[in-house]
mmCIF file of C-alpha atoms and ligand atoms in Angstrom:
data_model
loop_
_atom_site.group_PDB
_atom_site.id
_atom_site.type_symbol
_atom_site.label_atom_id
_atom_site.label_comp_id
_atom_site.label_asym_id
_atom_site.label_seq_id
_atom_site.Cartn_x
_atom_site.Cartn_y
_atom_site.Cartn_z
ATOM 1 C CA MET Q 27 -88.522 88.060 242.502
ATOM 2 C CA SER Q 28 -85.494 90.357 241.461
ATOM 3 C CA ASP Q 29 -85.398 94.201 241.359
ATOM 4 C CA PRO Q 30 -87.357 95.451 238.459
ATOM 5 C CA VAL Q 31 -85.942 96.480 235.187
ATOM 6 C CA LEU Q 32 -87.222 99.899 234.133
ATOM 7 C CA VAL Q 33 -88.258 99.845 230.444
ATOM 8 C CA THR Q 34 -88.617 103.329 228.856
ATOM 9 C CA GLY Q 35 -90.572 103.495 225.543
ATOM 10 C CA ALA Q 36 -92.658 100.691 226.920
ATOM 11 C CA THR Q 37 -95.500 101.112 224.538
ATOM 12 C CA GLY Q 38 -93.163 101.303 221.489
ATOM 13 C CA ASN Q 39 -91.851 98.985 218.726
ATOM 14 C CA THR Q 40 -89.229 97.570 220.843
ATOM 15 C CA GLY Q 41 -90.197 98.584 224.359
ATOM 16 C CA ALA Q 42 -93.432 96.516 224.289
ATOM 17 C CA PRO Q 43 -91.753 93.291 223.402
ATOM 18 C CA VAL Q 44 -89.033 93.851 225.960
ATOM 19 C CA VAL Q 45 -91.565 94.178 228.567
ATOM 20 C CA ALA Q 46 -93.315 91.060 227.454
ATOM 21 C CA GLY Q 47 -89.942 89.274 227.151
ATOM 22 C CA LEU Q 48 -88.836 90.147 230.583
ATOM 23 C CA ARG Q 49 -92.076 89.135 232.330
ATOM 24 C CA GLY Q 50 -92.232 86.007 230.188
ATOM 25 C CA ARG Q 51 -88.977 84.892 231.865
ATOM 26 C CA GLY Q 52 -90.123 85.767 235.293
ATOM 27 C CA HIS Q 53 -88.434 89.219 235.651
ATOM 28 C CA ARG Q 54 -90.258 92.328 236.906
ATOM 29 C CA ALA Q 55 -90.461 94.899 234.200
ATOM 30 C CA ARG Q 56 -91.674 98.388 235.102
ATOM 31 C CA ALA Q 57 -93.297 99.785 231.991
ATOM 32 C CA ALA Q 58 -92.692 103.560 231.601
ATOM 33 C CA SER Q 59 -94.965 105.693 229.441
ATOM 34 C CA ARG Q 60 -96.601 109.016 229.346
ATOM 35 C CA HIS Q 61 -99.860 107.097 229.593
ATOM 36 C CA PRO Q 62 -99.238 104.146 231.846
ATOM 37 C CA ASP Q 63 -101.816 101.276 231.617
ATOM 38 C CA PRO Q 64 -103.950 101.471 234.666
ATOM 39 C CA ALA Q 65 -104.457 97.706 234.529
ATOM 40 C CA ASP Q 66 -100.714 97.181 234.770
ATOM 41 C CA ALA Q 67 -99.597 97.226 238.422
ATOM 42 C CA ASP Q 68 -96.012 97.659 237.213
ATOM 43 C CA ALA Q 69 -96.653 100.533 234.886
ATOM 44 C CA VAL Q 70 -95.350 103.959 235.801
ATOM 45 C CA ALA Q 71 -95.813 107.515 234.506
ATOM 46 C CA PHE Q 72 -92.651 108.810 232.753
ATOM 47 C CA ASP Q 73 -92.054 111.688 230.565
ATOM 48 C CA TRP Q 74 -88.685 112.710 229.166
ATOM 49 C CA SER Q 75 -89.889 116.408 229.236
ATOM 50 C CA ASP Q 76 -90.761 116.137 233.039
ATOM 51 C CA ASP Q 77 -87.824 115.332 235.193
ATOM 52 C CA ALA Q 78 -90.113 114.964 238.201
ATOM 53 C CA THR Q 79 -91.102 111.632 236.781
ATOM 54 C CA PHE Q 80 -87.597 110.237 236.841
ATOM 55 C CA ALA Q 81 -87.030 109.368 240.516
ATOM 56 C CA PRO Q 82 -90.237 107.540 240.983
ATOM 57 C CA ALA Q 83 -89.680 105.466 237.926
ATOM 58 C CA LEU Q 84 -86.065 104.625 239.113
ATOM 59 C CA THR Q 85 -87.068 103.338 242.616
ATOM 60 C CA ASP Q 86 -85.276 100.040 243.327
ATOM 61 C CA VAL Q 87 -84.361 99.592 239.713
ATOM 62 C CA ARG Q 88 -81.187 97.708 238.800
ATOM 63 C CA ALA Q 89 -81.291 97.984 235.078
ATOM 64 C CA VAL Q 90 -82.802 100.302 232.433
ATOM 65 C CA TYR Q 91 -83.834 99.819 228.852
ATOM 66 C CA LEU Q 92 -83.318 103.251 227.431
ATOM 67 C CA VAL Q 93 -85.357 104.488 224.386
ATOM 68 C CA ALA Q 94 -84.402 108.132 224.067
ATOM 69 C CA PRO Q 95 -87.151 110.569 223.113
ATOM 70 C CA ALA Q 96 -87.735 110.095 219.400
ATOM 71 C CA GLY Q 97 -88.157 112.999 217.156
ATOM 72 C CA ALA Q 98 -86.547 115.417 219.702
ATOM 73 C CA ALA Q 99 -84.193 117.828 218.200
ATOM 74 C CA ASP Q 100 -81.790 117.125 220.917
ATOM 75 C CA PRO Q 101 -82.426 114.335 223.242
ATOM 76 C CA VAL Q 102 -79.311 114.783 225.313
ATOM 77 C CA PRO Q 103 -80.449 117.597 227.698
ATOM 78 C CA SER Q 104 -83.341 115.284 229.068
ATOM 79 C CA VAL Q 105 -81.412 111.959 228.979
ATOM 80 C CA ARG Q 106 -78.153 113.245 230.628
ATOM 81 C CA PRO Q 107 -79.719 114.178 234.002
ATOM 82 C CA PHE Q 108 -81.707 110.966 233.929
ATOM 83 C CA LEU Q 109 -78.635 108.847 233.568
ATOM 84 C CA HIS Q 110 -76.722 110.612 236.379
ATOM 85 C CA LEU Q 111 -79.771 110.069 238.574
ATOM 86 C CA ALA Q 112 -80.027 106.414 237.685
ATOM 87 C CA ALA Q 113 -76.397 105.835 238.651
ATOM 88 C CA ALA Q 114 -76.778 107.752 241.908
ATOM 89 C CA ARG Q 115 -79.932 105.582 242.726
ATOM 90 C CA GLY Q 116 -77.958 102.266 242.170
ATOM 91 C CA VAL Q 117 -78.774 101.255 238.657
ATOM 92 C CA ARG Q 118 -76.086 99.024 237.517
ATOM 93 C CA ARG Q 119 -76.776 98.250 233.922
ATOM 94 C CA VAL Q 120 -78.152 100.258 230.934
ATOM 95 C CA VAL Q 121 -79.037 98.965 227.634
ATOM 96 C CA LEU Q 122 -79.506 101.751 225.027
ATOM 97 C CA LEU Q 123 -81.402 101.612 221.784
ATOM 98 C CA SER Q 124 -79.538 103.461 219.221
ATOM 99 C CA SER Q 125 -79.050 102.846 215.498
ATOM 100 C CA SER Q 126 -76.652 101.200 212.932
ATOM 101 C CA ALA Q 127 -76.300 104.678 211.415
ATOM 102 C CA VAL Q 128 -75.109 106.295 214.596
ATOM 103 C CA GLU Q 129 -71.616 105.733 215.838
ATOM 104 C CA ARG Q 130 -70.436 106.518 219.387
ATOM 105 C CA GLY Q 131 -69.860 110.180 219.693
ATOM 106 C CA HIS Q 132 -72.107 111.243 216.894
ATOM 107 C CA ALA Q 133 -74.633 114.079 217.695
ATOM 108 C CA GLY Q 134 -77.859 112.826 219.526
ATOM 109 C CA LEU Q 135 -77.930 109.173 220.187
ATOM 110 C CA GLY Q 136 -74.236 108.906 219.660
ATOM 111 C CA GLU Q 137 -73.668 111.423 222.516
ATOM 112 C CA ILE Q 138 -76.000 109.287 224.684
ATOM 113 C CA HIS Q 139 -73.994 106.233 223.683
ATOM 114 C CA ASP Q 140 -70.897 108.071 224.934
ATOM 115 C CA LEU Q 141 -72.655 109.029 228.223
ATOM 116 C CA VAL Q 142 -73.913 105.525 228.874
ATOM 117 C CA ALA Q 143 -70.479 103.906 228.243
ATOM 118 C CA GLY Q 144 -68.875 106.628 230.420
ATOM 119 C CA ILE Q 145 -71.300 106.196 233.454
ATOM 120 C CA PHE Q 146 -72.140 102.475 233.558
ATOM 121 C CA ASP Q 147 -69.509 99.743 233.658
ATOM 122 C CA GLU Q 148 -72.349 97.396 232.683
ATOM 123 C CA HIS Q 149 -73.872 98.567 229.506
ATOM 124 C CA ALA Q 150 -74.902 97.577 225.959
ATOM 125 C CA VAL Q 151 -75.724 99.821 223.071
ATOM 126 C CA LEU Q 152 -77.986 98.233 220.512
ATOM 127 C CA ARG Q 153 -77.442 99.580 216.955
ATOM 128 C CA PRO Q 154 -80.238 98.171 214.771
ATOM 129 C CA SER Q 155 -80.734 98.623 211.155
ATOM 130 C CA TRP Q 156 -84.199 99.995 209.912
ATOM 131 C CA PHE Q 157 -87.159 98.343 211.531
ATOM 132 C CA MET Q 158 -89.523 96.087 209.522
ATOM 133 C CA GLN Q 159 -92.279 97.808 211.595
ATOM 134 C CA ASN Q 160 -91.839 100.915 209.377
ATOM 135 C CA PHE Q 161 -93.790 98.986 206.614
ATOM 136 C CA VAL Q 162 -96.936 98.401 208.713
ATOM 137 C CA GLY Q 163 -97.278 100.976 211.546
ATOM 138 C CA ASP Q 164 -97.866 104.748 211.668
ATOM 139 C CA HIS Q 165 -94.440 105.420 209.829
ATOM 140 C CA PRO Q 166 -94.705 107.556 206.750
ATOM 141 C CA LEU Q 167 -93.470 104.457 204.600
ATOM 142 C CA ALA Q 168 -96.524 102.394 205.907
ATOM 143 C CA GLU Q 169 -98.894 105.294 205.294
ATOM 144 C CA SER Q 170 -97.571 105.698 201.671
ATOM 145 C CA ILE Q 171 -98.035 101.913 200.933
ATOM 146 C CA ARG Q 172 -101.625 102.047 202.344
ATOM 147 C CA ARG Q 173 -102.495 105.233 200.549
ATOM 148 C CA THR Q 174 -100.724 105.250 197.260
ATOM 149 C CA ARG Q 175 -99.118 101.831 196.976
ATOM 150 C CA GLU Q 176 -95.784 103.524 196.706
ATOM 151 C CA ILE Q 177 -92.515 103.372 198.668
ATOM 152 C CA VAL Q 178 -90.885 106.606 198.361
ATOM 153 C CA THR Q 179 -87.160 106.716 199.371
ATOM 154 C CA ALA Q 180 -83.844 108.599 198.370
ATOM 155 C CA THR Q 181 -81.938 105.221 198.599
ATOM 156 C CA GLY Q 182 -81.834 104.123 195.024
ATOM 157 C CA ASP Q 183 -80.653 100.510 194.938
ATOM 158 C CA GLY Q 184 -78.732 100.867 198.129
ATOM 159 C CA ARG Q 185 -79.320 97.959 200.508
ATOM 160 C CA LEU Q 186 -79.842 97.571 204.259
ATOM 161 C CA GLY Q 187 -80.476 94.757 206.674
ATOM 162 C CA PHE Q 188 -84.152 95.342 207.780
ATOM 163 C CA ILE Q 189 -84.767 93.928 211.277
ATOM 164 C CA ASP Q 190 -87.903 92.859 213.157
ATOM 165 C CA ALA Q 191 -88.205 94.922 216.482
ATOM 166 C CA ALA Q 192 -89.010 91.680 218.100
ATOM 167 C CA ASP Q 193 -85.446 90.458 217.396
ATOM 168 C CA ILE Q 194 -84.036 93.749 218.802
ATOM 169 C CA ALA Q 195 -86.164 93.076 221.939
ATOM 170 C CA ALA Q 196 -84.907 89.550 222.210
ATOM 171 C CA VAL Q 197 -81.348 90.896 222.249
ATOM 172 C CA ALA Q 198 -82.268 93.573 224.781
ATOM 173 C CA VAL Q 199 -83.834 91.009 227.212
ATOM 174 C CA GLU Q 200 -80.556 89.063 227.097
ATOM 175 C CA ALA Q 201 -78.482 92.192 227.599
ATOM 176 C CA LEU Q 202 -80.617 93.253 230.504
ATOM 177 C CA THR Q 203 -80.629 89.998 232.364
ATOM 178 C CA ALA Q 204 -77.569 88.032 231.412
ATOM 179 C CA SER Q 205 -75.090 87.513 234.465
ATOM 180 C CA GLU Q 206 -72.346 88.881 232.345
ATOM 181 C CA PRO Q 207 -72.701 91.719 229.895
ATOM 182 C CA VAL Q 208 -73.240 90.438 226.327
ATOM 183 C CA GLY Q 209 -71.280 93.075 224.454
ATOM 184 C CA GLU Q 210 -71.014 96.793 224.344
ATOM 185 C CA ASP Q 211 -71.522 97.956 220.724
ATOM 186 C CA LEU Q 212 -73.960 95.662 218.994
ATOM 187 C CA VAL Q 213 -74.899 96.188 215.422
ATOM 188 C CA LEU Q 214 -78.107 94.297 214.697
ATOM 189 C CA THR Q 215 -79.631 93.359 211.328
ATOM 190 C CA GLY Q 216 -82.103 90.804 209.972
ATOM 191 C CA PRO Q 217 -81.016 87.846 207.984
ATOM 192 C CA GLU Q 218 -80.500 89.633 204.628
ATOM 193 C CA SER Q 219 -79.721 92.852 203.005
ATOM 194 C CA LEU Q 220 -82.385 94.265 200.682
ATOM 195 C CA SER Q 221 -82.871 97.425 198.509
ATOM 196 C CA TYR Q 222 -86.076 99.136 198.814
ATOM 197 C CA PRO Q 223 -87.069 97.994 195.195
ATOM 198 C CA GLU Q 224 -86.512 94.571 196.338
ATOM 199 C CA ALA Q 225 -88.606 95.331 199.431
ATOM 200 C CA ALA Q 226 -91.315 96.718 197.209
ATOM 201 C CA ALA Q 227 -91.442 93.461 195.345
ATOM 202 C CA ILE Q 228 -91.906 91.488 198.550
ATOM 203 C CA VAL Q 229 -94.549 93.831 199.759
ATOM 204 C CA SER Q 230 -96.351 93.487 196.375
ATOM 205 C CA GLU Q 231 -96.198 89.639 196.666
ATOM 206 C CA VAL Q 232 -97.563 89.631 200.208
ATOM 207 C CA LEU Q 233 -100.249 92.200 199.473
ATOM 208 C CA GLY Q 234 -101.265 90.728 196.179
ATOM 209 C CA GLN Q 235 -101.151 94.129 194.575
ATOM 210 C CA PRO Q 236 -98.314 96.142 192.942
ATOM 211 C CA VAL Q 237 -96.421 98.367 195.153
ATOM 212 C CA ARG Q 238 -93.758 100.403 193.361
ATOM 213 C CA HIS Q 239 -90.494 102.019 194.567
ATOM 214 C CA VAL Q 240 -90.233 105.772 193.873
ATOM 215 C CA ASP Q 241 -86.715 107.034 193.931
ATOM 216 C CA VAL Q 242 -86.415 110.821 194.847
ATOM 217 C CA THR Q 243 -83.616 113.185 195.760
ATOM 218 C CA THR Q 244 -82.792 113.712 199.473
ATOM 219 C CA ALA Q 245 -84.152 117.248 199.188
ATOM 220 C CA GLU Q 246 -87.428 115.965 197.727
ATOM 221 C CA LEU Q 247 -87.727 113.337 200.494
ATOM 222 C CA ALA Q 248 -87.036 115.914 203.232
ATOM 223 C CA ARG Q 249 -89.772 118.092 201.688
ATOM 224 C CA ARG Q 250 -92.223 115.244 201.737
ATOM 225 C CA LEU Q 251 -91.406 114.240 205.337
ATOM 226 C CA ALA Q 252 -91.859 117.826 206.548
ATOM 227 C CA SER Q 253 -95.295 117.933 204.820
ATOM 228 C CA ALA Q 254 -96.131 114.805 206.595
ATOM 229 C CA GLY Q 255 -95.664 116.657 209.867
ATOM 230 C CA TYR Q 256 -92.037 116.108 210.933
ATOM 231 C CA SER Q 257 -89.971 119.012 211.937
ATOM 232 C CA ALA Q 258 -87.640 120.467 209.282
ATOM 233 C CA GLU Q 259 -84.568 119.451 211.157
ATOM 234 C CA PHE Q 260 -85.749 115.837 211.765
ATOM 235 C CA SER Q 261 -86.866 115.625 208.090
ATOM 236 C CA ASP Q 262 -83.382 116.701 206.818
ATOM 237 C CA MET Q 263 -81.831 114.151 209.148
ATOM 238 C CA LEU Q 264 -84.016 111.214 208.021
ATOM 239 C CA ALA Q 265 -83.555 112.128 204.286
ATOM 240 C CA ALA Q 266 -79.696 112.329 204.831
ATOM 241 C CA LEU Q 267 -79.838 108.818 206.125
ATOM 242 C CA ASP Q 268 -81.318 107.705 202.879
ATOM 243 C CA GLY Q 269 -78.364 109.311 201.063
ATOM 244 C CA ARG Q 270 -76.072 107.249 203.159
ATOM 245 C CA ILE Q 271 -78.008 104.032 202.341
ATOM 246 C CA ARG Q 272 -77.732 104.975 198.650
ATOM 247 C CA ALA Q 273 -73.961 105.222 199.079
ATOM 248 C CA GLY Q 274 -73.914 101.620 200.319
ATOM 249 C CA GLU Q 275 -72.993 102.469 203.864
ATOM 250 C CA GLN Q 276 -75.783 100.369 205.411
ATOM 251 C CA ASP Q 277 -75.304 97.327 203.163
ATOM 252 C CA LEU Q 278 -74.465 94.846 205.936
ATOM 253 C CA VAL Q 279 -75.595 91.760 207.638
ATOM 254 C CA THR Q 280 -74.499 90.784 211.097
ATOM 255 C CA THR Q 281 -75.002 87.462 213.061
ATOM 256 C CA THR Q 282 -75.380 89.269 216.393
ATOM 257 C CA VAL Q 283 -79.152 88.363 216.955
ATOM 258 C CA ARG Q 284 -78.418 84.698 216.448
ATOM 259 C CA ASP Q 285 -75.021 84.861 218.443
ATOM 260 C CA ILE Q 286 -76.812 86.373 221.407
ATOM 261 C CA THR Q 287 -80.261 84.879 221.522
ATOM 262 C CA GLY Q 288 -79.833 81.708 219.484
ATOM 263 C CA ARG Q 289 -82.851 82.567 217.390
ATOM 264 C CA THR Q 290 -82.864 83.011 213.668
ATOM 265 C CA PRO Q 291 -83.781 86.701 212.868
ATOM 266 C CA THR Q 292 -87.044 87.090 211.042
ATOM 267 C CA SER Q 293 -86.897 87.725 207.222
ATOM 268 C CA LEU Q 294 -88.821 90.609 205.735
ATOM 269 C CA ARG Q 295 -91.132 88.261 203.796
ATOM 270 C CA HIS Q 296 -92.053 86.228 206.953
ATOM 271 C CA PHE Q 297 -92.606 89.425 208.880
ATOM 272 C CA LEU Q 298 -94.805 91.019 206.256
ATOM 273 C CA ALA Q 299 -96.788 87.738 205.773
ATOM 274 C CA GLY Q 300 -97.499 87.899 209.547
ATOM 275 C CA HIS Q 301 -98.825 91.494 209.128
ATOM 276 C CA ALA Q 302 -100.366 91.345 205.820
ATOM 277 C CA SER Q 303 -103.719 92.890 206.861
ATOM 278 C CA ARG Q 304 -101.798 95.858 208.340
ATOM 279 C CA LEU Q 305 -100.130 96.475 204.949
ATOM 280 C CA ALA Q 306 -103.603 97.074 203.386
ATOM 281 C CA SER Q 307 -105.430 99.176 205.956
ATOM 282 C CA SER Q 308 -104.723 101.506 208.980
ATOM 283 C CA PRO Q 309 -103.657 99.831 212.246
HETATM 284 N N1 NAP W 3 -87.710 103.051 213.001
HETATM 285 C C1 NAP W 3 -86.492 102.647 212.755
HETATM 286 O O1 NAP W 3 -86.336 102.172 211.502
HETATM 287 C C2 NAP W 3 -85.235 102.781 213.571
HETATM 288 C C3 NAP W 3 -84.022 102.184 213.143
HETATM 289 C C4 NAP W 3 -82.920 102.253 214.063
HETATM 290 C C5 NAP W 3 -83.136 102.982 215.250
HETATM 291 N N2 NAP W 3 -84.336 103.472 215.599
HETATM 292 C C6 NAP W 3 -84.495 104.208 216.878
HETATM 293 O O2 NAP W 3 -85.395 103.585 217.765
HETATM 294 C C7 NAP W 3 -85.927 104.472 218.634
HETATM 295 C C8 NAP W 3 -87.497 104.343 218.736
HETATM 296 O O3 NAP W 3 -88.049 104.612 217.563
HETATM 297 P P1 NAP W 3 -89.530 104.045 217.118
HETATM 298 O O4 NAP W 3 -89.916 104.737 215.877
HETATM 299 O O5 NAP W 3 -89.631 102.508 216.951
HETATM 300 O O6 NAP W 3 -90.435 104.508 218.420
HETATM 301 P P2 NAP W 3 -91.182 103.663 219.374
HETATM 302 O O7 NAP W 3 -90.281 103.007 220.396
HETATM 303 O O8 NAP W 3 -92.244 102.709 218.755
HETATM 304 O O9 NAP W 3 -92.083 104.747 220.058
HETATM 305 C C9 NAP W 3 -91.614 105.746 220.905
HETATM 306 C C10 NAP W 3 -91.728 105.368 222.388
HETATM 307 O O10 NAP W 3 -91.129 106.428 223.155
HETATM 308 C C11 NAP W 3 -92.174 106.883 224.013
HETATM 309 N N3 NAP W 3 -91.883 108.241 224.171
HETATM 310 C C12 NAP W 3 -92.111 109.238 223.223
HETATM 311 N N4 NAP W 3 -91.971 110.478 223.658
HETATM 312 C C13 NAP W 3 -91.848 110.374 225.066
HETATM 313 C C14 NAP W 3 -91.651 111.252 226.166
HETATM 314 N N5 NAP W 3 -91.581 112.555 225.973
HETATM 315 N N6 NAP W 3 -91.560 110.766 227.360
HETATM 316 C C15 NAP W 3 -91.533 109.410 227.529
HETATM 317 N N7 NAP W 3 -91.680 108.431 226.626
HETATM 318 C C16 NAP W 3 -91.846 108.876 225.361
HETATM 319 C C17 NAP W 3 -93.552 106.449 223.582
HETATM 320 O O11 NAP W 3 -94.204 106.099 224.697
HETATM 321 P P3 NAP W 3 -95.510 106.860 225.279
HETATM 322 O O12 NAP W 3 -96.273 107.420 224.036
HETATM 323 O O13 NAP W 3 -96.378 105.678 225.742
HETATM 324 O O14 NAP W 3 -95.208 107.785 226.295
HETATM 325 C C18 NAP W 3 -93.172 105.223 222.790
HETATM 326 O O15 NAP W 3 -93.190 104.028 223.620
HETATM 327 C C19 NAP W 3 -85.516 105.816 218.227
HETATM 328 O O16 NAP W 3 -84.504 106.360 218.917
HETATM 329 C C20 NAP W 3 -85.048 105.681 216.677
HETATM 330 O O17 NAP W 3 -83.975 106.529 216.381
HETATM 331 C C21 NAP W 3 -85.368 103.508 214.796
#
């Protein structure tokens, strides 16, 4: 069997299917988490805020799936030393999860994009649109659907190409294992571009109950996110992203998932139909 691929964020929306996808193809996947599964012989303790966990996780690793610490005000100080250590330990390929809203060089994930591209000849940066999982998990959007049957955004009618995290993971598995790199800067979307009012209509249909879209200002959205427990800085950042959706910047559909994996990306309707029970009650 080949050297293991280290999967950070292995319990998360994309990391979990990346681990499953790698193992399903006969690759070793070392699942990194702050709470590694004791039943998984290839799980490893890993914490971005504890650099003593980096070296053991990187032992014999040839490729890394990198999910930067989410919600951190500035992820760069913890990720930079990890990347330099990874290169020194012989890691050849890094596949970074970023966002369609973050260009190379932008603060945060964009700086990590820059670092990955500068350090590793073999790299891919996945830049997905918004995850369909936001409608059913512990995201504020999902909580609001469950609690008040409302989707509150500051996007107006602005459209975006919602994507299933499983499709992102399928691209990641290819990018981690293909003999040649599959591409360096990959903007990933689902099959269609939808507004939140359109998404609310689909949610209503699948749920069999009306769910309405509530359009608020970015300031109001930031206030609501902060009262849901996000830091003020992170709330402002998320709300500002909604402003960019409103302006039409994220109204795009790419063919990258199909081009790289051969699979048709999941539609929002199909995804929600498969998770209908999670729309109605807590996961
Ligand atoms: N949600 C979206 O719509 C969207 C869209 C585009 C891009 N993104 C990007 O996708 C990334 C993942 O977001 P997500 O919401 O889907 O989260 P997620 O991957 O479902 O969950 C976060 C993962 O990170 C791990 N983690 C968190 N803090 C950690 C720490 N200190 N040390 C080690 N591991 C840690 C968690 O593992 P343990 O708890 O097991 O340690 C968990 O597996 C973010 O960078 C986000 O910007 C999200």
